[in-house]
Coordinates of C-alpha atoms and ligand atoms in Angstrom, one line a residue:
M1 CA -21.4 -1.2 25.3
P2 CA -19.6 0.6 22.3
V3 CA -19.0 -2.8 21.1
L4 CA -22.5 -3.2 20.0
G5 CA -22.3 -0.3 17.2
L6 CA -19.2 -1.9 15.9
P7 CA -19.3 -3.7 12.3
W8 CA -18.5 -7.2 11.6
W9 CA -14.7 -6.5 10.5
K10 CA -14.1 -4.5 13.2
K11 CA -15.0 -6.7 16.2
G12 CA -14.2 -9.9 14.6
V13 CA -11.2 -12.6 14.3
I14 CA -10.4 -13.0 10.2
Y15 CA -9.2 -16.4 9.4
Q16 CA -7.1 -16.8 6.5
I17 CA -7.7 -20.2 4.4
A18 CA -5.2 -21.2 1.7
V19 CA -7.7 -23.0 -0.4
P20 CA -5.0 -25.3 -2.2
S21 CA -4.2 -27.0 1.8
F22 CA -7.3 -26.9 3.8
A23 CA -9.3 -29.8 2.9
D24 CA -9.8 -32.2 -0.4
S25 CA -12.8 -33.5 -0.3
D26 CA -12.7 -35.5 -3.5
G27 CA -9.0 -37.0 -3.3
D28 CA -7.0 -35.5 -6.0
G29 CA -4.8 -34.1 -3.5
M30 CA -6.1 -30.2 -3.9
G31 CA -7.9 -28.6 -1.5
D32 CA -11.3 -27.7 -2.6
L33 CA -14.6 -25.9 -1.4
R34 CA -16.5 -28.8 -0.6
G35 CA -13.9 -29.7 1.6
I36 CA -14.2 -26.1 3.4
I37 CA -17.7 -26.8 3.8
D38 CA -17.0 -29.9 5.5
R39 CA -14.7 -28.5 7.8
L40 CA -17.0 -25.4 8.9
D41 CA -17.7 -26.8 12.5
Y42 CA -14.2 -26.3 13.7
L43 CA -14.0 -22.9 12.3
N44 CA -17.5 -22.1 14.1
D45 CA -20.4 -24.0 15.5
G46 CA -21.4 -21.5 17.6
T47 CA -19.8 -23.2 21.0
S48 CA -17.1 -22.9 22.6
S49 CA -15.7 -25.9 21.0
S50 CA -14.5 -24.7 18.0
L51 CA -12.4 -21.7 17.3
G52 CA -15.2 -19.3 17.0
V53 CA -13.9 -17.1 13.5
D54 CA -16.3 -14.5 12.8
A55 CA -15.2 -14.8 8.7
V56 CA -13.3 -16.1 6.3
W57 CA -10.9 -14.7 3.9
L58 CA -10.3 -17.4 0.8
T59 CA -7.1 -17.2 -1.4
P60 CA -8.2 -16.4 -4.6
V61 CA -10.9 -19.1 -6.3
N62 CA -11.0 -18.0 -9.7
A63 CA -10.4 -19.5 -12.6
S64 CA -6.7 -19.6 -13.3
P65 CA -3.8 -21.3 -14.4
M66 CA -2.1 -21.7 -10.8
R67 CA 0.9 -20.5 -12.0
D68 CA 1.0 -18.7 -8.8
F69 CA -1.7 -20.5 -6.0
G70 CA -4.1 -18.4 -7.9
Y71 CA -2.9 -15.4 -7.9
D72 CA -3.1 -16.0 -11.8
V73 CA -6.6 -15.2 -13.0
S74 CA -7.5 -16.3 -16.2
D75 CA -11.3 -15.4 -15.2
Y76 CA -12.9 -13.3 -13.1
R77 CA -16.5 -14.4 -13.2
E78 CA -15.8 -18.0 -13.0
I79 CA -14.5 -20.6 -9.9
N80 CA -11.8 -22.3 -10.6
P81 CA -13.1 -26.2 -11.3
R82 CA -10.2 -27.6 -9.1
F83 CA -11.8 -25.9 -6.0
G84 CA -15.2 -26.9 -7.3
S85 CA -18.4 -25.0 -9.9
M86 CA -19.9 -22.1 -9.3
R87 CA -22.6 -23.9 -6.9
D88 CA -20.0 -25.4 -4.4
F89 CA -19.2 -21.6 -3.9
E90 CA -22.4 -20.5 -3.7
E91 CA -23.0 -23.4 -1.1
L92 CA -20.0 -22.0 1.4
L93 CA -21.4 -18.9 1.4
D94 CA -24.8 -20.0 1.6
A95 CA -23.0 -22.9 4.4
C96 CA -20.7 -19.5 6.3
H97 CA -23.9 -17.1 6.6
R98 CA -25.9 -19.7 8.1
R99 CA -23.1 -19.7 11.1
D100 CA -23.3 -15.9 10.9
M101 CA -19.1 -16.0 8.8
K102 CA -18.9 -13.6 6.9
V103 CA -16.9 -14.8 3.6
I104 CA -14.0 -12.7 2.1
M105 CA -13.2 -13.4 -1.4
D106 CA -8.8 -13.0 -2.5
M107 CA -9.2 -9.9 -5.8
V108 CA -6.1 -9.9 -8.1
L109 CA -6.9 -6.1 -9.9
N110 CA -3.4 -5.7 -10.9
H111 CA -2.4 -8.5 -13.1
T112 CA -3.9 -11.4 -15.0
S113 CA -2.8 -14.6 -16.1
S114 CA -1.1 -14.4 -19.7
E115 CA -3.4 -17.4 -20.4
H116 CA -6.3 -15.1 -19.7
P117 CA -8.1 -15.1 -23.1
W118 CA -7.3 -10.6 -23.0
F119 CA -4.0 -11.5 -23.2
V120 CA -3.9 -13.5 -25.4
E121 CA -6.1 -10.9 -27.6
S122 CA -3.5 -8.3 -26.1
R123 CA -0.6 -9.9 -27.1
S124 CA -1.4 -11.1 -30.4
S125 CA -1.2 -8.0 -33.0
R126 CA -0.5 -4.5 -31.8
D127 CA -3.9 -3.4 -33.2
N128 CA -5.9 -6.2 -31.4
P129 CA -8.6 -3.7 -29.3
R130 CA -7.6 -5.2 -26.4
R131 CA -4.3 -3.8 -26.6
D132 CA -4.5 -1.3 -24.6
W133 CA -5.7 -3.3 -22.0
Y134 CA -1.9 -4.3 -20.6
V135 CA 0.7 -2.2 -20.4
W136 CA 3.1 -2.5 -24.0
R137 CA 5.7 0.1 -24.7
D138 CA 8.9 0.1 -26.9
G139 CA 12.2 -0.4 -25.7
R140 CA 13.9 2.5 -25.1
A141 CA 16.9 1.6 -27.2
Q142 CA 17.9 -2.2 -28.6
G143 CA 17.7 -4.3 -26.6
K144 CA 16.6 -2.3 -23.7
P145 CA 13.9 -2.2 -21.6
P146 CA 11.0 1.4 -21.5
N147 CA 12.6 2.5 -18.6
R148 CA 14.5 0.3 -15.2
W149 CA 11.5 -0.5 -13.4
L150 CA 12.0 -3.8 -11.8
A151 CA 9.6 -6.4 -10.7
V152 CA 9.1 -7.6 -7.3
V153 CA 10.6 -10.8 -7.7
E154 CA 13.3 -10.3 -10.0
G155 CA 15.0 -8.5 -12.7
S156 CA 13.2 -6.1 -15.1
A157 CA 9.4 -5.5 -14.9
W158 CA 9.6 -5.2 -18.7
E159 CA 9.2 -8.6 -20.6
Y160 CA 9.9 -8.6 -24.3
D161 CA 7.2 -10.2 -26.5
A162 CA 8.8 -11.0 -29.9
T163 CA 5.6 -11.1 -31.9
T164 CA 5.0 -7.6 -31.6
R165 CA 8.3 -6.7 -30.8
Q166 CA 7.0 -4.3 -27.6
Y167 CA 7.5 -4.9 -23.8
Y168 CA 4.6 -5.8 -21.7
Y169 CA 4.8 -4.6 -17.7
H170 CA 4.7 -7.2 -14.8
A171 CA 5.3 -5.6 -11.4
F172 CA 4.8 -9.5 -10.3
L173 CA 6.3 -12.7 -12.3
P174 CA 6.7 -12.1 -16.0
F175 CA 3.5 -14.6 -16.4
Q176 CA 1.3 -12.0 -14.2
P177 CA 1.0 -8.8 -16.7
D178 CA -0.3 -5.8 -15.4
L179 CA -3.6 -4.3 -16.1
N180 CA -3.7 -0.7 -17.8
W181 CA -6.1 1.0 -15.4
R182 CA -6.0 3.8 -17.2
N183 CA -8.3 2.4 -19.8
P184 CA -11.8 3.3 -19.0
Q185 CA -12.9 0.2 -20.7
V186 CA -10.6 -2.2 -17.7
R187 CA -11.3 0.5 -15.2
E188 CA -14.8 -0.3 -15.9
E189 CA -14.8 -3.9 -16.1
M190 CA -12.6 -4.2 -13.4
L191 CA -15.8 -2.6 -11.4
G192 CA -17.7 -5.3 -13.0
V193 CA -16.3 -8.2 -11.6
A194 CA -16.6 -6.5 -8.0
G195 CA -19.8 -5.9 -8.3
F196 CA -20.3 -9.6 -9.4
W197 CA -19.2 -11.1 -6.7
L198 CA -21.0 -8.5 -4.0
D199 CA -24.4 -9.3 -6.0
K200 CA -23.7 -13.0 -5.6
G201 CA -23.4 -11.9 -1.6
V202 CA -19.6 -12.7 -0.7
D203 CA -19.0 -9.9 2.4
G204 CA -15.7 -8.6 1.2
F205 CA -12.6 -8.4 -0.7
R206 CA -8.9 -8.9 0.1
L207 CA -7.1 -6.4 -2.2
D208 CA -3.8 -8.4 -3.7
L209 CA -1.2 -5.4 -4.2
I210 CA -3.8 -2.6 -4.3
N211 CA -1.2 0.3 -4.2
F212 CA 0.2 -1.5 -7.4
L213 CA -2.7 -0.5 -10.2
Y214 CA -1.4 3.0 -11.7
E215 CA 2.1 3.5 -13.1
D216 CA 3.5 6.7 -13.8
E217 CA 2.8 7.7 -16.8
L218 CA 5.5 9.2 -17.8
L219 CA 7.1 5.9 -16.8
R220 CA 9.6 8.3 -15.3
D221 CA 12.6 6.3 -13.6
N222 CA 12.5 5.5 -10.0
P223 CA 15.5 7.3 -7.9
R224 CA 18.6 5.1 -6.9
R225 CA 18.8 3.8 -2.8
F226 CA 21.1 1.2 -1.0
G227 CA 18.6 -1.7 -0.1
L228 CA 19.5 -5.6 0.9
R229 CA 18.2 -7.0 -2.4
P230 CA 17.8 -5.8 -5.8
Y231 CA 13.8 -4.8 -5.6
D232 CA 15.0 -2.3 -3.0
W233 CA 18.1 -0.7 -4.5
Q234 CA 15.1 1.9 -5.9
R235 CA 12.8 3.9 -4.6
H236 CA 9.6 3.1 -5.3
L237 CA 8.0 6.3 -6.3
Y238 CA 6.8 5.7 -9.8
D239 CA 6.0 2.2 -9.6
R240 CA 3.7 2.1 -6.7
S241 CA 1.7 4.1 -4.5
R242 CA 0.4 6.5 -6.7
P243 CA -2.7 8.7 -6.6
E244 CA -4.5 6.8 -9.0
S245 CA -4.8 3.5 -6.6
L246 CA -5.4 5.4 -4.1
E247 CA -8.8 6.8 -6.5
A248 CA -9.1 3.6 -7.1
A249 CA -9.5 2.3 -3.8
R250 CA -12.0 5.0 -3.4
E251 CA -14.0 4.1 -6.6
L252 CA -13.8 0.6 -5.5
R253 CA -15.2 1.8 -1.8
R254 CA -18.4 3.9 -3.5
L255 CA -19.4 0.9 -5.4
T256 CA -19.4 -1.7 -1.8
D257 CA -21.0 1.0 -0.5
R258 CA -23.9 0.3 -2.1
Y259 CA -24.3 -3.1 -0.8
P260 CA -25.2 -3.3 3.2
D261 CA -22.2 -4.9 5.6
R262 CA -19.3 -5.0 2.9
A263 CA -15.9 -4.2 3.8
M264 CA -12.4 -4.3 1.7
M265 CA -9.2 -5.1 3.4
G266 CA -6.2 -3.9 1.4
E267 CA -2.8 -5.8 0.7
V268 CA -0.4 -2.1 0.9
Y269 CA 2.9 -4.2 -0.5
T270 CA 5.5 -1.4 1.1
D271 CA 8.1 -0.8 3.2
D272 CA 6.5 2.8 4.4
P273 CA 3.4 2.5 6.6
R274 CA 2.4 5.9 5.7
D275 CA 1.4 4.4 2.4
A276 CA -1.1 1.5 3.9
V277 CA -1.8 4.0 6.2
A278 CA -3.0 6.4 3.4
Y279 CA -5.6 4.0 2.1
L280 CA -7.9 4.6 4.5
G281 CA -8.6 7.6 2.6
G282 CA -9.9 10.9 4.2
G283 CA -12.8 9.4 6.4
D284 CA -14.7 6.4 5.6
D285 CA -14.4 6.9 1.4
A286 CA -11.4 4.3 1.0
L287 CA -10.4 0.6 2.1
H288 CA -11.9 -0.2 5.2
L289 CA -8.5 -2.1 6.6
S290 CA -5.4 -1.6 4.6
F291 CA -2.5 -4.3 5.8
Y292 CA 1.6 -3.7 5.2
L293 CA 3.8 -6.6 6.2
D294 CA 5.6 -4.2 9.8
F295 CA 4.2 -6.3 12.3
A296 CA 4.6 -9.6 10.5
E297 CA 7.8 -8.8 10.5
R298 CA 9.5 -8.0 13.8
K299 CA 11.5 -10.0 15.6
W300 CA 11.2 -11.8 18.7
K301 CA 11.5 -8.9 21.4
A302 CA 8.7 -7.0 23.0
E303 CA 9.8 -3.5 22.3
A304 CA 10.1 -4.3 18.1
F305 CA 6.2 -5.3 18.7
R306 CA 5.5 -2.2 20.5
D307 CA 7.3 0.0 18.3
S308 CA 5.2 -1.3 15.3
V309 CA 1.9 -1.0 17.3
G310 CA 3.1 2.1 18.7
W311 CA 4.1 3.8 15.5
L312 CA 0.3 2.5 13.7
E313 CA -1.7 3.6 16.7
A314 CA 0.0 6.9 16.6
H315 CA -0.2 7.6 12.8
L316 CA -4.3 5.9 12.1
P317 CA -6.7 8.8 11.5
P318 CA -9.3 8.8 13.1
W319 CA -11.4 6.0 11.3
G320 CA -8.8 4.3 11.2
W321 CA -8.7 0.9 12.4
P322 CA -5.5 -1.5 12.7
C323 CA -5.4 -5.2 11.5
Y324 CA -2.8 -7.4 12.5
Y325 CA -1.5 -10.8 11.5
L326 CA 1.9 -13.3 12.3
N327 CA 1.4 -15.5 9.2
N328 CA -0.2 -15.4 5.9
H329 CA 1.0 -17.5 2.5
D330 CA 3.9 -15.5 1.6
L331 CA 5.4 -15.8 5.1
P332 CA 7.8 -18.2 6.7
R333 CA 5.5 -19.5 9.8
S334 CA 5.8 -17.7 12.4
Y335 CA 6.0 -21.1 14.7
T336 CA 9.3 -21.5 13.5
R337 CA 10.1 -17.7 12.6
L338 CA 9.1 -16.4 16.0
G339 CA 10.1 -19.8 17.5
R340 CA 14.1 -19.8 17.1
G341 CA 16.6 -20.1 19.6
G342 CA 13.9 -20.1 22.3
D343 CA 10.5 -22.3 23.5
A344 CA 8.7 -22.3 20.5
E345 CA 5.3 -23.4 22.1
A346 CA 5.4 -20.8 24.7
R347 CA 6.2 -17.9 22.6
A348 CA 3.7 -19.3 20.3
K349 CA 0.8 -18.9 23.1
V350 CA 2.2 -15.4 23.9
A351 CA 2.1 -14.2 20.6
A352 CA -1.0 -15.3 19.8
A353 CA -2.4 -13.0 23.0
M354 CA -1.1 -10.6 21.9
L355 CA -2.5 -11.2 18.4
L356 CA -5.6 -11.5 19.8
T357 CA -6.3 -8.7 22.6
L358 CA -4.2 -6.1 20.1
R359 CA -6.8 -3.2 19.2
G360 CA -7.7 -4.1 16.1
T361 CA -9.2 -6.9 13.6
P362 CA -6.5 -10.2 14.2
I363 CA -6.3 -12.6 11.3
I364 CA -5.1 -15.4 12.2
Y365 CA -3.7 -17.9 9.0
Y366 CA -4.9 -21.4 8.6
G367 CA -2.9 -24.1 10.9
E368 CA -1.3 -20.9 13.0
E369 CA -3.3 -22.2 15.9
I370 CA -2.1 -25.8 15.7
G371 CA 1.7 -24.6 15.7
M372 CA 2.2 -25.9 12.5
P373 CA 6.3 -25.1 11.6
A374 CA 7.8 -23.9 8.6
S375 CA 8.2 -26.4 6.6
R376 CA 10.8 -28.1 4.2
V377 CA 9.4 -28.7 1.2
P378 CA 12.1 -30.9 -0.8
R379 CA 12.9 -29.1 -4.5
K380 CA 11.1 -32.1 -6.7
R381 CA 7.9 -31.3 -4.7
M382 CA 8.2 -27.8 -5.2
D383 CA 4.6 -25.5 -6.1
D384 CA 6.0 -22.1 -5.7
P385 CA 7.4 -20.7 -9.0
I386 CA 9.6 -18.7 -6.3
G387 CA 11.1 -21.7 -4.6
R388 CA 11.8 -22.8 -7.8
K389 CA 13.9 -20.5 -9.0
F390 CA 15.5 -19.1 -6.1
W391 CA 16.6 -22.5 -4.5
P392 CA 18.5 -23.7 -2.6
L393 CA 18.3 -19.8 -1.1
P394 CA 14.9 -20.8 1.3
V395 CA 12.7 -17.6 -0.1
G396 CA 9.8 -19.9 -1.7
R397 CA 6.5 -19.9 0.0
D398 CA 5.5 -23.5 0.2
G399 CA 6.6 -24.1 3.3
S400 CA 3.7 -22.3 4.9
R401 CA 1.7 -23.7 2.7
T402 CA 1.8 -27.5 3.2
P403 CA -1.7 -29.6 4.0
M404 CA -3.9 -28.6 7.4
Q405 CA -2.7 -31.2 9.7
W406 CA -6.5 -32.3 10.6
N407 CA -5.1 -36.0 12.3
G408 CA -2.5 -38.0 12.9
E409 CA -3.2 -40.5 9.9
K410 CA -2.0 -41.2 6.8
N411 CA -2.0 -37.1 4.9
A412 CA -2.4 -35.7 8.2
G413 CA -6.3 -35.6 7.2
F414 CA -6.3 -33.8 4.6
T415 CA -6.4 -36.0 1.2
S416 CA -7.3 -39.7 0.9
G417 CA -4.9 -39.5 -2.7
E418 CA -1.3 -37.5 -2.6
P419 CA -1.2 -34.3 -1.6
R420 CA -0.3 -31.6 -3.6
L421 CA 2.5 -30.6 -1.4
P422 CA 3.7 -32.9 1.0
V423 CA 2.5 -33.2 5.0
D424 CA 4.9 -31.6 7.2
L425 CA 6.9 -34.1 9.3
S426 CA 5.1 -32.6 12.4
C427 CA 1.7 -34.0 12.1
G428 CA 1.7 -36.9 14.2
D429 CA 2.6 -34.7 16.7
R430 CA 0.6 -31.9 15.9
N431 CA -2.7 -32.0 14.5
V432 CA -5.7 -30.8 15.2
E433 CA -7.3 -34.2 17.0
R434 CA -4.8 -34.7 19.3
Q435 CA -4.9 -31.3 20.0
D436 CA -8.5 -30.8 20.8
G437 CA -8.6 -33.0 23.4
D438 CA -5.6 -31.7 25.4
P439 CA -6.9 -28.6 27.7
G440 CA -2.8 -27.2 27.8
S441 CA -2.9 -27.4 23.5
L442 CA -2.0 -23.9 21.4
L443 CA -5.7 -24.9 19.9
N444 CA -7.3 -24.7 23.2
W445 CA -5.4 -21.8 24.2
Y446 CA -6.4 -19.7 20.8
R447 CA -10.0 -20.8 21.1
S448 CA -10.1 -19.4 24.9
L449 CA -9.1 -16.1 24.1
I450 CA -11.5 -15.9 20.9
R451 CA -14.0 -16.6 23.2
L452 CA -12.5 -14.3 25.7
R453 CA -12.2 -11.2 22.8
G454 CA -15.9 -12.0 22.3
E455 CA -17.1 -11.8 25.9
K456 CA -14.7 -8.8 26.7
P457 CA -16.0 -5.5 25.3
A458 CA -12.6 -4.0 26.4
L459 CA -11.0 -6.4 24.2
R460 CA -12.9 -6.0 20.9
A461 CA -13.4 -2.2 20.6
G462 CA -11.6 -1.0 23.6
S463 CA -8.7 2.2 23.5
Y464 CA -5.0 1.2 24.0
R465 CA -2.3 2.6 25.6
A466 CA 1.0 0.9 26.1
L467 CA 2.0 0.5 29.8
A468 CA 5.1 2.3 30.5
G469 CA 7.9 1.7 32.4
T470 CA 7.8 -2.2 32.2
P471 CA 10.9 -3.5 32.0
K472 CA 13.3 -5.1 28.7
G473 CA 11.6 -8.2 26.9
V474 CA 7.9 -7.0 28.2
F475 CA 5.1 -5.8 26.2
A476 CA 2.3 -4.8 28.7
Y477 CA -1.0 -2.4 27.5
L478 CA -4.3 -1.6 28.7
R479 CA -7.7 -1.7 26.6
E480 CA -10.4 0.2 28.9
A481 CA -14.1 0.4 27.3
G482 CA -16.7 2.0 29.6
E483 CA -16.1 0.7 33.1
E484 CA -13.9 -2.1 31.9
R485 CA -10.4 -2.3 32.7
I486 CA -8.1 -5.2 30.6
A487 CA -4.0 -5.2 31.5
V488 CA -1.9 -7.2 29.2
F489 CA 1.3 -8.4 29.9
L490 CA 3.4 -10.7 27.6
N491 CA 6.6 -11.9 28.7
F492 CA 9.2 -12.2 25.7
T493 CA 12.0 -13.6 27.7
A494 CA 12.5 -17.2 29.5
R495 CA 12.8 -15.4 32.3
E496 CA 11.1 -14.6 35.7
V497 CA 10.2 -11.1 35.7
T498 CA 9.3 -8.4 38.5
L499 CA 7.5 -5.0 37.2
P500 CA 8.1 -2.4 39.1
G501 CA 4.7 -0.9 40.8
L502 CA 2.6 0.1 38.2
E503 CA 0.5 3.6 37.9
V504 CA -2.0 1.2 35.8
V505 CA -5.0 3.4 36.4
P506 CA -4.7 6.2 39.0
E507 CA -7.3 4.8 41.3
R508 CA -5.9 1.4 42.3
G509 CA -8.5 -1.7 42.7
V510 CA -7.9 -5.1 43.0
W511 CA -7.3 -7.1 39.4
R512 CA -8.4 -10.6 38.6
R513 CA -6.4 -13.3 36.5
L514 CA -8.6 -13.7 33.3
I515 CA -6.2 -15.9 31.6
S516 CA -2.7 -17.1 31.7
T517 CA -0.8 -19.4 30.0
L518 CA 0.9 -20.3 32.8
G519 CA -2.8 -21.1 34.4
G520 CA -4.2 -19.7 37.5
D521 CA -7.6 -18.1 36.0
G522 CA -9.5 -16.3 38.5
D523 CA -6.9 -15.5 41.0
G524 CA -6.6 -11.9 42.8
V525 CA -3.4 -10.1 41.4
D526 CA -1.7 -7.3 43.7
L527 CA -0.7 -4.8 40.6
Q528 CA 1.8 -3.2 42.0
R529 CA 3.4 -6.7 42.5
V530 CA 3.2 -7.8 39.0
R531 CA 5.3 -11.6 38.6
L532 CA 5.3 -12.4 35.1
R533 CA 6.9 -16.3 35.2
P534 CA 9.1 -17.4 31.8
D535 CA 7.3 -16.7 28.4
E536 CA 4.3 -16.2 30.2
A537 CA 1.2 -14.3 28.6
L538 CA -1.1 -12.4 31.5
V539 CA -4.8 -11.0 31.0
L540 CA -6.1 -9.1 33.7
E541 CA -8.9 -7.6 34.4
R542 CA -10.1 -4.6 37.2
A543 CA -12.4 -6.3 39.5
Ligands
BGC1 C1 -0.3 -12.2 -2.6 C2 0.8 -12.9 -3.5 C3 1.2 -13.4 -5.0 C4 1.4 -11.9 -5.1 C5 1.1 -11.6 -7.0 C6 0.7 -10.7 -3.6 O1 1.3 -9.8 -2.6 O2 0.1 -12.5 -1.2 O3 0.9 -14.5 -3.1 O4 2.0 -13.8 -5.1 O5 0.5 -10.8 -4.8 O6 -0.4 -11.6 -6.9

């Protein structure tokens, strides 16, 4: 079967763990590495009673003052003591490997924390040897930053530093100064950091803001354009997706290729999906996987998802492989976002069926499998700088970072102490323990889908073809590998829908129900008369 030849990052399911929020082993209210070790059985214990994921992606675990959830690193070769020690990390790595699970580390290569000793030195004087490790420039006039580039979050991307009377560049928040990748020492150091963790045995990296590493050397201003939020009022021609950043991705790939079976997935922050495709390089020479926001930002419409998938399928190069997710630590949780205005539970099941039967690597975000909703975190408990800055606008990210809901006990079984963010009110009802014992739960639905994916080469490795002629509100596609044919029908509406006679394959044949949100597994189905019940996800296989 073709699937046998697939590398793990193509055939596996990735589970994203927000380390501060997953499991706290020592009662300080902060999730930690030992907490994850204790919960590995939940993720994969080799039997069908666990989730059955193949890899974990850990949000940043490097030393950090944690002013942005760890995306502000102060030492790339150390583990954040709030999460544990290097020995804990090695133990986690080892424990995952013994279960045949891979570990993907988040790598923040674009910027450091302003508390990183490199930056402390860099800002101390204009002639400090580390001055050029960051991007320093004179203002273009008194009180005016060097150019008009904007920070993703807000305002100018340049911050004035009174000590040396120059500006430094930060694509994100002011306490996250951008490293100067044009300095060969910086490049060498950061490649060294990647090598350090590869030597330790990590299986891959999630590369934060990979298309932001370089900016235009001449600091040319971006052309103006119309957009919804101030950052979008510019076409980001000169401050992101520069050719040199792709070159850096290639260099990282050359390094990674020196180790067996490793992979890099990159966050390509862009509104142009072609940028993300570009990061797959010219043929197995850049990132293994790249992702961008499009799929995760679609509204609850069959056509919207079909278009997103269709675009990617049409534009991927032959060596390219899709990667899909509905949630991450930056987005409002899909249970609420997609469920609004309908039956959230039923929609979450349809969404999961889509995520886990499309062609491409699926990423599940912790808590998604039990339908954790978008939480409302009161202002005084907020941790995310964006949430605090823009309050009361609901743009903060804490709502998708609340403690994992393990059981209905105090603090949802996340910690014995005071949790860093309040536990969501849904925890009594929506938690792992409760859903574990309920065959119809969302958790068991995820487990069944992951198991099915593991059993069916067509789902993991097969081709993808959207079925034409489906009625409005239905997304349907065919997955094929060798003789195996699987058809997936997703009803995005709350109405019953009857599909017209579908010419799915030239030869007819009997189709068998593999799984459905509404039960009835194993029944035979006539493809000329498929009937979808409201909010139903139905997966069929040609017998
Ligand atoms: C991460 C964010 C982070 C930002 C700055 C990203 O895109 O996903 O959580 O705040 O980069 O590092």
